[in-house]
PDB file of C-alpha atoms in Angstrom:
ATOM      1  CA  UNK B   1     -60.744   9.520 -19.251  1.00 51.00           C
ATOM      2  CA  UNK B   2     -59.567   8.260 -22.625  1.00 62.00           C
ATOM      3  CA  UNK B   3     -60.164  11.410 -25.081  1.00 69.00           C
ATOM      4  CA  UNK B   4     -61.728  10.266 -28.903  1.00 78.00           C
ATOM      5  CA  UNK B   5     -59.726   9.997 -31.434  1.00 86.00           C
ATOM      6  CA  UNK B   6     -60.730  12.809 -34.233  1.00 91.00           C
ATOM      7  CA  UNK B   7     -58.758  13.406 -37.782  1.00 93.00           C
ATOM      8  CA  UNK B   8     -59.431  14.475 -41.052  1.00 95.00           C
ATOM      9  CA  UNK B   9     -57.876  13.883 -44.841  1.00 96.00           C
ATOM     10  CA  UNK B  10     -58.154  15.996 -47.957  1.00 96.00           C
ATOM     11  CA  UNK B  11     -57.141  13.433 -51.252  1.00 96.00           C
ATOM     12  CA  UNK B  12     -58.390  13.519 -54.666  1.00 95.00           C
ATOM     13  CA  UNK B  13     -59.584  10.648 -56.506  1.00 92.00           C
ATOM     14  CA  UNK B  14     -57.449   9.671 -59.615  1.00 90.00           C
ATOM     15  CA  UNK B  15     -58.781   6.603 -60.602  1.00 88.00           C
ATOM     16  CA  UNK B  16     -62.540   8.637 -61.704  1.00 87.00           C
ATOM     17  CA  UNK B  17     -61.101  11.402 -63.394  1.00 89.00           C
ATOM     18  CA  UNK B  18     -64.080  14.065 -64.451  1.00 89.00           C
ATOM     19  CA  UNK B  19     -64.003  14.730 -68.358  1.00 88.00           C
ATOM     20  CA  UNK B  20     -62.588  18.037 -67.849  1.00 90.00           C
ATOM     21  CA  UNK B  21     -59.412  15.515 -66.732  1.00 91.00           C
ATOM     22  CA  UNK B  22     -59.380  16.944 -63.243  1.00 93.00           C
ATOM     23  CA  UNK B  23     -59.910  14.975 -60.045  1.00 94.00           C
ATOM     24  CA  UNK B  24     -62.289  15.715 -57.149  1.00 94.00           C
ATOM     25  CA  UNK B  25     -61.318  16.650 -53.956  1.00 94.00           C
ATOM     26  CA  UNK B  26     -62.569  14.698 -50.942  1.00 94.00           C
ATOM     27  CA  UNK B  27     -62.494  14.716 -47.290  1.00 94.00           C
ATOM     28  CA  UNK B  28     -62.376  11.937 -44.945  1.00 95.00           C
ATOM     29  CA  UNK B  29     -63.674  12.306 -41.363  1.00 94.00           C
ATOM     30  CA  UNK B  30     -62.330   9.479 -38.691  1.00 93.00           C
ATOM     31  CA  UNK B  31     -63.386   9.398 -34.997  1.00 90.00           C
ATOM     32  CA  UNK B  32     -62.314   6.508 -33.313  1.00 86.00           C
ATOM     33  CA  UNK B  33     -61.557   4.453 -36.348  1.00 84.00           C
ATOM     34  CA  UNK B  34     -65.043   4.747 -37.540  1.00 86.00           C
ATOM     35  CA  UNK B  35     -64.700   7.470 -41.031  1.00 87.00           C
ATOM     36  CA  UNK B  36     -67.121   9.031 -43.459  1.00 90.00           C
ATOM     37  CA  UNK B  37     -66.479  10.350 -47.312  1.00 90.00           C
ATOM     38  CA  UNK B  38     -67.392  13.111 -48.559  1.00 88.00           C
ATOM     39  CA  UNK B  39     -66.563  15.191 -52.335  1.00 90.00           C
ATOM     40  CA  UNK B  40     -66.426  18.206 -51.125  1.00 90.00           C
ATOM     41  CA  UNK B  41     -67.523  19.767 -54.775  1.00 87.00           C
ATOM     42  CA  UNK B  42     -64.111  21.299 -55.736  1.00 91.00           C
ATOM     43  CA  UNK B  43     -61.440  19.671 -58.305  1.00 92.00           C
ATOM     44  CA  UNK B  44     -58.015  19.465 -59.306  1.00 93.00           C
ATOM     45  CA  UNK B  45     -55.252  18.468 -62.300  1.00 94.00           C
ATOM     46  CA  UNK B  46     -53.655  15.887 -60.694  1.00 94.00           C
ATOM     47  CA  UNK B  47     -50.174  16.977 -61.171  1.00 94.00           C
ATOM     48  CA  UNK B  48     -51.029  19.950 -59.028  1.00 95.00           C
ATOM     49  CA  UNK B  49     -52.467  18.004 -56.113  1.00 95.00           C
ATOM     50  CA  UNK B  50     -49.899  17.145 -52.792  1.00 95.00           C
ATOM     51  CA  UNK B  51     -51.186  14.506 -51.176  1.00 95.00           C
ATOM     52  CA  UNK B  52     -47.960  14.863 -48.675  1.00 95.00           C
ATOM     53  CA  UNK B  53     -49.448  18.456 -47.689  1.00 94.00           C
ATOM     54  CA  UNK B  54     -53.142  17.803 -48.456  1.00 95.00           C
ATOM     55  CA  UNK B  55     -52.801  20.688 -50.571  1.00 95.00           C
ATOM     56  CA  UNK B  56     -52.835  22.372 -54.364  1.00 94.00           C
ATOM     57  CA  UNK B  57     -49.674  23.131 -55.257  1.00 94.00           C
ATOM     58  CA  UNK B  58     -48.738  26.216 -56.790  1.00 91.00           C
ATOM     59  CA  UNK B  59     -49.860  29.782 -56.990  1.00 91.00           C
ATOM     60  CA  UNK B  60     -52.547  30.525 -59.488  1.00 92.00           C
ATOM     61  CA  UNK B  61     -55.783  31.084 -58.015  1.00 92.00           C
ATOM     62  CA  UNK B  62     -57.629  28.356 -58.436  1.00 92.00           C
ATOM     63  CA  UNK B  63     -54.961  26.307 -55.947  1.00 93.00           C
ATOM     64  CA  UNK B  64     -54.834  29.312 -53.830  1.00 94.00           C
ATOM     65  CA  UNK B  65     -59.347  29.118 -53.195  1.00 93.00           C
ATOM     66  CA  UNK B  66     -58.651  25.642 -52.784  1.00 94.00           C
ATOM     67  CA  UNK B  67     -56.294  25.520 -49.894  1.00 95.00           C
ATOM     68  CA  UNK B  68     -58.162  28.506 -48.488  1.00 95.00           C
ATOM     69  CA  UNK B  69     -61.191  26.420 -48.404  1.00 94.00           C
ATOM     70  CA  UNK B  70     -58.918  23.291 -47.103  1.00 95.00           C
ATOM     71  CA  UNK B  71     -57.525  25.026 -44.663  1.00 95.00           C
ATOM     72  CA  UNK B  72     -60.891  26.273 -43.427  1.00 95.00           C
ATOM     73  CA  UNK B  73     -62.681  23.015 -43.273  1.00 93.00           C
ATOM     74  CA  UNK B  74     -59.808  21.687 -41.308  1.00 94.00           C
ATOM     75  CA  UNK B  75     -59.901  24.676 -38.478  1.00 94.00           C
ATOM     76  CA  UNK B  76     -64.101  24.246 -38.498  1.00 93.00           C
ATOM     77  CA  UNK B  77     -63.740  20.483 -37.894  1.00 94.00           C
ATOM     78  CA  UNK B  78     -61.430  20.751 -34.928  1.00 93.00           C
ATOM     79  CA  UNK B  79     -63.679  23.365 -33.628  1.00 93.00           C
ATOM     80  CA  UNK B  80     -67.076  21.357 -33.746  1.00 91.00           C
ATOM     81  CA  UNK B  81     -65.023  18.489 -32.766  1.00 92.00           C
ATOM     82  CA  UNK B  82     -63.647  20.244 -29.331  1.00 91.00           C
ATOM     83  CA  UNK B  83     -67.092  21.810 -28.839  1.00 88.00           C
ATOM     84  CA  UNK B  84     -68.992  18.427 -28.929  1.00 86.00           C
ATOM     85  CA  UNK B  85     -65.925  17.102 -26.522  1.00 84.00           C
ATOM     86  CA  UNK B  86     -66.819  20.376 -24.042  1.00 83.00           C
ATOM     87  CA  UNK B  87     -70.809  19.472 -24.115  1.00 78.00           C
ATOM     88  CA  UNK B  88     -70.197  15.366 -23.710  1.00 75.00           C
ATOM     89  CA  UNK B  89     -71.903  14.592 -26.331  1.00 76.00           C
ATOM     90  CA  UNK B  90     -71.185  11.057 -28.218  1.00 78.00           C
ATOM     91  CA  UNK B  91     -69.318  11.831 -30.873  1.00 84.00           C
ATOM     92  CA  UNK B  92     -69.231  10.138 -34.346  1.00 86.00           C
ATOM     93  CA  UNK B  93     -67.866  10.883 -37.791  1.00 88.00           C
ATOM     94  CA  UNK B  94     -71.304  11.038 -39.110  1.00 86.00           C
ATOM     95  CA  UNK B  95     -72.413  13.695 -36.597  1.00 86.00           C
ATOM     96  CA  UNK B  96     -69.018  15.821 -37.406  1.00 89.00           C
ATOM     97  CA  UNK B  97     -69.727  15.048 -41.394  1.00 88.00           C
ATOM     98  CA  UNK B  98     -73.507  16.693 -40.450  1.00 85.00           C
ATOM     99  CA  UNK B  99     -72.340  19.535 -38.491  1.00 86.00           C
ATOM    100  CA  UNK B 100     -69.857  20.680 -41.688  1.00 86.00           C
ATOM    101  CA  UNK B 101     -72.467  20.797 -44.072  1.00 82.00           C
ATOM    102  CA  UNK B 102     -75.244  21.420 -42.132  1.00 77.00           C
ATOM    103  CA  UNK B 103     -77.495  18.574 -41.761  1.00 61.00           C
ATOM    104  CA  UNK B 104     -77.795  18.544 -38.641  1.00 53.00           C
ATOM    105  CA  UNK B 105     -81.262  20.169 -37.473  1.00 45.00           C
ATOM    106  CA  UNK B 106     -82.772  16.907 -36.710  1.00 44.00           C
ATOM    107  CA  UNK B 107     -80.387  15.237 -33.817  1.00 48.00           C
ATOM    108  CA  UNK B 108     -78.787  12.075 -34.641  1.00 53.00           C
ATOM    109  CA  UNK B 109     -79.792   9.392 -32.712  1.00 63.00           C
ATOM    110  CA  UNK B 110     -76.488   7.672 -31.787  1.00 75.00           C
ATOM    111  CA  UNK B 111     -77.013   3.777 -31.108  1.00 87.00           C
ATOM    112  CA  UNK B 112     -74.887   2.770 -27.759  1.00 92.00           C
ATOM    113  CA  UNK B 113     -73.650  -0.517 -26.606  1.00 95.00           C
ATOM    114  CA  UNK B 114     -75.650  -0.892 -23.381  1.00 96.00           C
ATOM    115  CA  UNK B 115     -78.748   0.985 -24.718  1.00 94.00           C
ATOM    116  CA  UNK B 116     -78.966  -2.174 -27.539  1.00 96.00           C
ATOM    117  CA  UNK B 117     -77.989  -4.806 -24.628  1.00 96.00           C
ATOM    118  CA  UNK B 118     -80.909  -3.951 -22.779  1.00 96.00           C
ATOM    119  CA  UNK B 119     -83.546  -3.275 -25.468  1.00 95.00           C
ATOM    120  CA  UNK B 120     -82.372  -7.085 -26.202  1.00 96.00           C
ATOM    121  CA  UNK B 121     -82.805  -8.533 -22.973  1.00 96.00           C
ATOM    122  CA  UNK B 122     -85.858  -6.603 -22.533  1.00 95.00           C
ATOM    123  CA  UNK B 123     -87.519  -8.760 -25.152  1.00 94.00           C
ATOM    124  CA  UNK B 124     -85.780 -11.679 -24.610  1.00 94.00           C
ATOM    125  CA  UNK B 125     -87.042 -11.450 -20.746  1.00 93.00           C
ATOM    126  CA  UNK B 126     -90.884 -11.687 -22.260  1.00 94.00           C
ATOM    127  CA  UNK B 127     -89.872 -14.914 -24.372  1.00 93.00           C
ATOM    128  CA  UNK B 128     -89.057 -16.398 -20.880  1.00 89.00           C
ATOM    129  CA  UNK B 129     -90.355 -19.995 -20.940  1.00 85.00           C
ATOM    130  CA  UNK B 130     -90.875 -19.631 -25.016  1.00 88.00           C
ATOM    131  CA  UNK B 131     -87.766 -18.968 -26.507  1.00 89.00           C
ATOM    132  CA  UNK B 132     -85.252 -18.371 -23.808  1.00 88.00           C
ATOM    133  CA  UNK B 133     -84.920 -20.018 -20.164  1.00 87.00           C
ATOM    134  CA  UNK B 134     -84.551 -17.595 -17.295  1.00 88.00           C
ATOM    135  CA  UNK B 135     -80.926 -18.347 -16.444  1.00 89.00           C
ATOM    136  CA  UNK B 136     -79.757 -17.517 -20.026  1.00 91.00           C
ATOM    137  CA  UNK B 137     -81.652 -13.903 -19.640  1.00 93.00           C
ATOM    138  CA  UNK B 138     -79.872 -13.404 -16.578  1.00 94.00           C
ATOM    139  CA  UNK B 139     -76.552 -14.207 -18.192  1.00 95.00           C
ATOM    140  CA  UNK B 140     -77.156 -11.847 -20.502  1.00 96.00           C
ATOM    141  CA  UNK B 141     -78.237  -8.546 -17.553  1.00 96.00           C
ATOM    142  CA  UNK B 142     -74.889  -9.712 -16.221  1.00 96.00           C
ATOM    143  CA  UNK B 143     -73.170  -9.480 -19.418  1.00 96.00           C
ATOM    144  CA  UNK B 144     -74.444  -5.814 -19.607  1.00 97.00           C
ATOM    145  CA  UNK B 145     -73.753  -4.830 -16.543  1.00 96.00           C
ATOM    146  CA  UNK B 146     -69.846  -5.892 -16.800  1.00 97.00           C
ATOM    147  CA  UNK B 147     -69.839  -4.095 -19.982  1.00 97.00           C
ATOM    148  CA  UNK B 148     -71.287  -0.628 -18.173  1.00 96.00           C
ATOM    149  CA  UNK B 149     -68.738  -1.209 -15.253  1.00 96.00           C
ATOM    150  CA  UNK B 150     -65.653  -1.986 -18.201  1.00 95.00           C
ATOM    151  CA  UNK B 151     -66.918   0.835 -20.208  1.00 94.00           C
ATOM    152  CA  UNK B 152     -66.786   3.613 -17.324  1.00 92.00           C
ATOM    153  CA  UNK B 153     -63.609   2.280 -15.739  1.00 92.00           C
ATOM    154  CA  UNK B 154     -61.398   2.210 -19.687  1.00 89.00           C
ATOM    155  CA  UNK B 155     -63.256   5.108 -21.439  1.00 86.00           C
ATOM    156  CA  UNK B 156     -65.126   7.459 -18.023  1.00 87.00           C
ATOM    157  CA  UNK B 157     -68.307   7.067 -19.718  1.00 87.00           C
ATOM    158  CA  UNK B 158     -71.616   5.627 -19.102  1.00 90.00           C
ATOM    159  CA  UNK B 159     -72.279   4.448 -22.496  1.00 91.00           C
ATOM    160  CA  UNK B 160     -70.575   3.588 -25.652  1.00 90.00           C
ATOM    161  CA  UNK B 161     -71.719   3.860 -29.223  1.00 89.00           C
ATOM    162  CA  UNK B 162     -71.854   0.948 -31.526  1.00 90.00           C
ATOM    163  CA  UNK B 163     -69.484   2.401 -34.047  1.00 85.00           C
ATOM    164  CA  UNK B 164     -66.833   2.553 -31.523  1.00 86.00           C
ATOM    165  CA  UNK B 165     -66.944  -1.116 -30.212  1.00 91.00           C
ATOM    166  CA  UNK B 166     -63.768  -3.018 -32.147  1.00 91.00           C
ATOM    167  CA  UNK B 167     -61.277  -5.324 -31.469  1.00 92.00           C
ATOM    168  CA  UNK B 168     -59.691  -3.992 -29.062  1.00 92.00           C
ATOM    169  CA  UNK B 169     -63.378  -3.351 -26.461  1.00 94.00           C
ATOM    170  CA  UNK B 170     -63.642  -7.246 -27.130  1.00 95.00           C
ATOM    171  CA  UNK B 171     -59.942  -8.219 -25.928  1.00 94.00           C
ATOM    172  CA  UNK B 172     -60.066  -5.934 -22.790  1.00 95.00           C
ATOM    173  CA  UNK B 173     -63.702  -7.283 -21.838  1.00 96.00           C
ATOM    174  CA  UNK B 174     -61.478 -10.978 -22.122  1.00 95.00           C
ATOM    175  CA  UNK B 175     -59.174  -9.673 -19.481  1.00 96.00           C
ATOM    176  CA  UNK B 176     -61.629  -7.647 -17.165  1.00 96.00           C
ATOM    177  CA  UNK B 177     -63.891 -10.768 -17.061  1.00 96.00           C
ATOM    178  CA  UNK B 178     -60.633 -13.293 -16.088  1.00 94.00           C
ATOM    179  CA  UNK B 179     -58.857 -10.420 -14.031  1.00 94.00           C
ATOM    180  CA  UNK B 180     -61.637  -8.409 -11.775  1.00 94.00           C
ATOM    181  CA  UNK B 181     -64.389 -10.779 -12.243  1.00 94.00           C
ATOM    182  CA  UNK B 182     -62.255 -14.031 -11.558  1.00 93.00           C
ATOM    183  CA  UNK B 183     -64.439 -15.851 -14.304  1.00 93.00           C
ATOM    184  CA  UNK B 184     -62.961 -19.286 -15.248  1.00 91.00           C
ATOM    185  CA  UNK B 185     -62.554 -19.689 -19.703  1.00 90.00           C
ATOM    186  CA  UNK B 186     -65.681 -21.345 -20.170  1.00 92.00           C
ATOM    187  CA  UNK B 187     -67.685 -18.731 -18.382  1.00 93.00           C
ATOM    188  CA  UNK B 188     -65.805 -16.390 -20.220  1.00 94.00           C
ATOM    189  CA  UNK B 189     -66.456 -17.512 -23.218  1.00 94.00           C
ATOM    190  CA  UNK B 190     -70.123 -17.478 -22.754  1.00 94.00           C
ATOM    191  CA  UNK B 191     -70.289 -13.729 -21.720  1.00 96.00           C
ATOM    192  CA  UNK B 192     -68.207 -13.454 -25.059  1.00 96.00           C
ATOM    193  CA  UNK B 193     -71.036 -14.714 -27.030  1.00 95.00           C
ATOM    194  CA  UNK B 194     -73.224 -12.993 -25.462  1.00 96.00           C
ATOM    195  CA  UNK B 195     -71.790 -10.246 -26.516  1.00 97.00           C
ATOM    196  CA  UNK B 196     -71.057 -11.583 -30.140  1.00 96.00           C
ATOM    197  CA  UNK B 197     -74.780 -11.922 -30.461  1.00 96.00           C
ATOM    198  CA  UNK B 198     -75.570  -8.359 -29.540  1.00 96.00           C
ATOM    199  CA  UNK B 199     -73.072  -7.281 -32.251  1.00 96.00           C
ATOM    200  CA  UNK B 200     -74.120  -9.658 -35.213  1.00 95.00           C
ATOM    201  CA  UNK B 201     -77.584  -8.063 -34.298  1.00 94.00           C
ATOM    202  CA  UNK B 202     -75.768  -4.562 -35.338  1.00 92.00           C
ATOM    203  CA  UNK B 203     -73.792  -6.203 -37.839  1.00 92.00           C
ATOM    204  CA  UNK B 204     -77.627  -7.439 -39.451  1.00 92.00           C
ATOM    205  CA  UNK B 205     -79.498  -3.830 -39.030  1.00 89.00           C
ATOM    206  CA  UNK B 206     -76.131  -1.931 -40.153  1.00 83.00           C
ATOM    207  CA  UNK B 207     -75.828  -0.102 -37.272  1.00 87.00           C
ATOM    208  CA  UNK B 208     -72.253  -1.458 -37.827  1.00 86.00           C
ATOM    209  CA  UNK B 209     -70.094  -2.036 -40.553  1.00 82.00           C
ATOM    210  CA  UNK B 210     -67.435  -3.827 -39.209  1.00 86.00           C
ATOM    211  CA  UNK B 211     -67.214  -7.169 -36.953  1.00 92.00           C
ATOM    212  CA  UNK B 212     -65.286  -6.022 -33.904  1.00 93.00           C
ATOM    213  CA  UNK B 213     -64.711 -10.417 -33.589  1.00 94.00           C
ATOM    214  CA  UNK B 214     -62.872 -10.516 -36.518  1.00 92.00           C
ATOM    215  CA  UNK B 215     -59.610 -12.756 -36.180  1.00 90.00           C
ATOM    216  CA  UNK B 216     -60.567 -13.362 -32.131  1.00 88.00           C
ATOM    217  CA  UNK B 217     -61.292 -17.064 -31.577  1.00 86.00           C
ATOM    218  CA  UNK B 218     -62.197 -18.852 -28.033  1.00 83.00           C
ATOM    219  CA  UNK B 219     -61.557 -22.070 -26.986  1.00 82.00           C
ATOM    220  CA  UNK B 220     -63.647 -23.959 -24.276  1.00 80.00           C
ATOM    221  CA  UNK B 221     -61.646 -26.376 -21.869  1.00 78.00           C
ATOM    222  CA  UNK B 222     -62.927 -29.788 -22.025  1.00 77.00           C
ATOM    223  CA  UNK B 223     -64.499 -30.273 -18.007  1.00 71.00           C
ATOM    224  CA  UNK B 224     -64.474 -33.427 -16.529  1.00 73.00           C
ATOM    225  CA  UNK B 225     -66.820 -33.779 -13.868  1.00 74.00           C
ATOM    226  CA  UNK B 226     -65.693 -36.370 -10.969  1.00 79.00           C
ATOM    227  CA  UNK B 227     -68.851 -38.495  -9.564  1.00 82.00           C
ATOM    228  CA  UNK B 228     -69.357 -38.258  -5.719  1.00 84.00           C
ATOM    229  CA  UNK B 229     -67.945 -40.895  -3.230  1.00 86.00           C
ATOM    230  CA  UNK B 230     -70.249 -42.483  -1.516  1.00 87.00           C
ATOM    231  CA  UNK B 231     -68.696 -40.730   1.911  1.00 89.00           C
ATOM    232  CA  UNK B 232     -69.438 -37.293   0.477  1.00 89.00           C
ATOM    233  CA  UNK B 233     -73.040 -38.368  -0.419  1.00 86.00           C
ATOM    234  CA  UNK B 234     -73.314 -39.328   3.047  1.00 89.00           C
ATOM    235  CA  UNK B 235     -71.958 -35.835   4.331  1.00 92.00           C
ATOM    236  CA  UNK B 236     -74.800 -34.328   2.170  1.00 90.00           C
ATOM    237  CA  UNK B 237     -77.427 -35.917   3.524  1.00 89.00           C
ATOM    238  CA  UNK B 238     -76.926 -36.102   7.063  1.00 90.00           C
ATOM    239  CA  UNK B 239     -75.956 -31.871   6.556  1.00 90.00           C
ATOM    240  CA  UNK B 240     -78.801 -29.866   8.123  1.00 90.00           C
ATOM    241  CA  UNK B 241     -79.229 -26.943   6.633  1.00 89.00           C
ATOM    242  CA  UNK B 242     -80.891 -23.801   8.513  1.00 89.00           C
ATOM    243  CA  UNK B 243     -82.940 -22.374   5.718  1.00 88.00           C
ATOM    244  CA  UNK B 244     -85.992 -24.839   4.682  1.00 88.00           C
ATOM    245  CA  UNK B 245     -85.570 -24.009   0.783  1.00 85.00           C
ATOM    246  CA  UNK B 246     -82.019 -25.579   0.718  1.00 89.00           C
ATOM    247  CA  UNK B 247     -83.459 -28.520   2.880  1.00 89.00           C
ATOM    248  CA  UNK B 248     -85.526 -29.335  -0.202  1.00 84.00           C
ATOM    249  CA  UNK B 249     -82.946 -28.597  -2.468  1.00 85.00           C
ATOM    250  CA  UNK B 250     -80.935 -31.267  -0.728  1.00 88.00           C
ATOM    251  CA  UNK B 251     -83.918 -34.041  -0.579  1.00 86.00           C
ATOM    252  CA  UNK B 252     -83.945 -33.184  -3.988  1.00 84.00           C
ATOM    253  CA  UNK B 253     -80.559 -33.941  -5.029  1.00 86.00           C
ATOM    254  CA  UNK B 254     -79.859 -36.738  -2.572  1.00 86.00           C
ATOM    255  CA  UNK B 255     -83.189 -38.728  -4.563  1.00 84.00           C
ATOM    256  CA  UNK B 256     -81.711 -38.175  -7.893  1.00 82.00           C
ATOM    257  CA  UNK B 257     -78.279 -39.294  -6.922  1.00 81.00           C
ATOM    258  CA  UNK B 258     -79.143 -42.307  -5.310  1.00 82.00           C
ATOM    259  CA  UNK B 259     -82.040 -43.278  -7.928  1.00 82.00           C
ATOM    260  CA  UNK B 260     -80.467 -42.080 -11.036  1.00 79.00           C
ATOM    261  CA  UNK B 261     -83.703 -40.636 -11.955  1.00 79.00           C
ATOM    262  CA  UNK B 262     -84.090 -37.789 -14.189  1.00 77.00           C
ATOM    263  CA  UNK B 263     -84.433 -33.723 -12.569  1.00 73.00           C
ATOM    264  CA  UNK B 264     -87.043 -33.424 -15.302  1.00 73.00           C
ATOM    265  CA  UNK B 265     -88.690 -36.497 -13.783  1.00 78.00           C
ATOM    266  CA  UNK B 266     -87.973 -35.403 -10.257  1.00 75.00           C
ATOM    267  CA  UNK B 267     -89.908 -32.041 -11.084  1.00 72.00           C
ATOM    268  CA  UNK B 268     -92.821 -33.772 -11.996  1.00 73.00           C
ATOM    269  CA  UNK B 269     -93.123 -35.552  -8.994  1.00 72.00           C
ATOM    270  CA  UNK B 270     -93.233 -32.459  -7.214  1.00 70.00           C
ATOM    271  CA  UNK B 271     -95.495 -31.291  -9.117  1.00 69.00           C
ATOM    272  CA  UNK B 272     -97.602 -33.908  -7.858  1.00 68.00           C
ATOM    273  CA  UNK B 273     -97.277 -34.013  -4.472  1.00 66.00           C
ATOM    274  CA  UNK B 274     -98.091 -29.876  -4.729  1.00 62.00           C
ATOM    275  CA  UNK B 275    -101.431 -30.646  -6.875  1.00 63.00           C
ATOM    276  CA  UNK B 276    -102.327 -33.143  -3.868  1.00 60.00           C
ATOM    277  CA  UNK B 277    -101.542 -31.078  -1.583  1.00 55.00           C
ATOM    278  CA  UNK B 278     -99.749 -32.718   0.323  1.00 51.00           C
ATOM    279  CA  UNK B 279     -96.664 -30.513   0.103  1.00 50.00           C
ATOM    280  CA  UNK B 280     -92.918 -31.743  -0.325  1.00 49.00           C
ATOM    281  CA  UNK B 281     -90.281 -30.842   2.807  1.00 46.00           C
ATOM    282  CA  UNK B 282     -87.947 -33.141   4.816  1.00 43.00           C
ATOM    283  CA  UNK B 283     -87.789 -36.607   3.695  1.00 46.00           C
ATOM    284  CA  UNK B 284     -88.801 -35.831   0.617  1.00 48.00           C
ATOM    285  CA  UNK B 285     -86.502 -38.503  -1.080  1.00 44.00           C
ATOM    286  CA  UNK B 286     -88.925 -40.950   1.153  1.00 46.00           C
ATOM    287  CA  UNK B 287     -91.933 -39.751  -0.460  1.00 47.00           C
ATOM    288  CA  UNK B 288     -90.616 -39.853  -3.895  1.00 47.00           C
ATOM    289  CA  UNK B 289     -89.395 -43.299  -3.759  1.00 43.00           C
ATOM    290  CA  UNK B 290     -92.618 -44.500  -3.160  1.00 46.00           C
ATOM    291  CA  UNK B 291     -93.567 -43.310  -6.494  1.00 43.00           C
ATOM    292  CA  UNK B 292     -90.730 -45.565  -7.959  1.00 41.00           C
ATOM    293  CA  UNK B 293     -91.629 -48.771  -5.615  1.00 40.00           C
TER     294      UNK B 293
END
């Protein structure tokens, strides 16, 4: 299992100066690239601040309580950070940043990856025939559901928090869709923006502050599709099929190819022969022609 990243940076801030001419001590809390600011209320001459060390330099006592204090942030950090790590819980740099100062009675709810995928396609499931067609919805489920398996087979986790999903989650989902799920470049590339959407959707409710897509660019092959000879036509239609569903899909097919009408056209015919009752099945391309005569 791939272990968070967690560290933390004392600097002072020398281009705001305070008008006693000191500078303010900060702290900067990363976790997996994502970080979080904070003044931590204490100040400094700037020729007695080491940024090498992260530390006051000299002896007087006002450098010596602000090391102290430095030195005991840094130890209570690692601690909450390893404890969190123990329990499982998502981590984040705003959590850690809450747990310092203690803001954290009220749990933070942590937005995940897969939790915002399905919330999506939950809603875009009852636009179904409004918005959205079926088959894109289900493109979208299957989207998800490679992200889950990616997500526990690189990281061991379930789930993955927003904040954490960069470059480098985008690149590997690339290769795990081409490598494990043998997906050709143009069905790659429309899992990719599937999962583009779900993060310019973060991007526009700043759950995220950063575009994980930055600098990554696909390119669709150009496809072109060879027309049947009129041999394999022929092999269609005399092809007897055991279930009666795929018969019909056949009729259906062998109508349009030898008519050049329309599916949308097609559908409407059956349509027809279903509000008649009188039912479609074998020889269906028979039936339909009439309709053309």
């Amino acid at each position: 299992m791939k272990r968070d990243s967690f560290n933390v940076l004392f600097f002072i801030k020398k281009a705001k100066l305070l008008k006693n001419g000191e500078a303010s001590v900060c702290m900067r809390i990363t976790v997996n690239g994502a970080r979080v600011e904070n003044n931590i209320r204490k100040s400094i001459e700037p020729s007695l601040w080491n940024q090498a060390k992260e530390c006051a330099k000299g002896k007087s006592r006002k450098s010596c309580d602000l090391n102290a204090y430095i030195e005991d942030a840094r130890i209570k950090l690692y601690q909450t950070f390893n404890e969190l790590e123990e329990q499982g819980r998502f981590i984040t740099a705003r959590l850690l940043q809450e747990k310092f100062f203690g803001q954290d009675q009220v749990p933070e709810v942590v937005r995940t990856l897969i939790q915002t995928i399905q919330e999506h396609n939950d809603q875009c499931r009852k636009l179904v025939g409004k918005d959205y067609a079926l088959i894109t919805v289900r493109r979208y489920e299957s989207c998800k559901r490679y992200l889950a398996e990616l997500i526990k087979l690189k990281y061991g986790k379930e789930d993955l928090p927003l904040l954490e999903v960069n470059g480098e989650l985008v690149r590997a989902f690339e290769f795990y869709l081409k490598t494990e799920k043998e997906c050709q470049q143009n069905t790659v590339i429309r899992y990719m923006k599937c999962l583009k959407k779900i993060t310019n959707l973060a991007l526009a409710n700043e759950w995220i502050t950063k575009d994980p897509f930055i600098g990554i660019k696909f390119h669709e092959k150009e496809v072109i599709r060879e027309f049947l000879t009129m041999d394999e036509l022929l092999t269609i239609y005399h092809k007897e099929f055991p279930l009666e569903r795929i018969t019909i899909v056949r009729d259906v097919f062998i109508f349009a190819g030898f008519t050049f009408v329309a599916l949308t056209n097609v559908c409407l015919i059956i349509n027809k022969l279903q509000t008649n009752n009188r039912g479609i099945g074998n020889g269906l391309e028979t039936t339909c022609l009439h309709h053309f005569a």
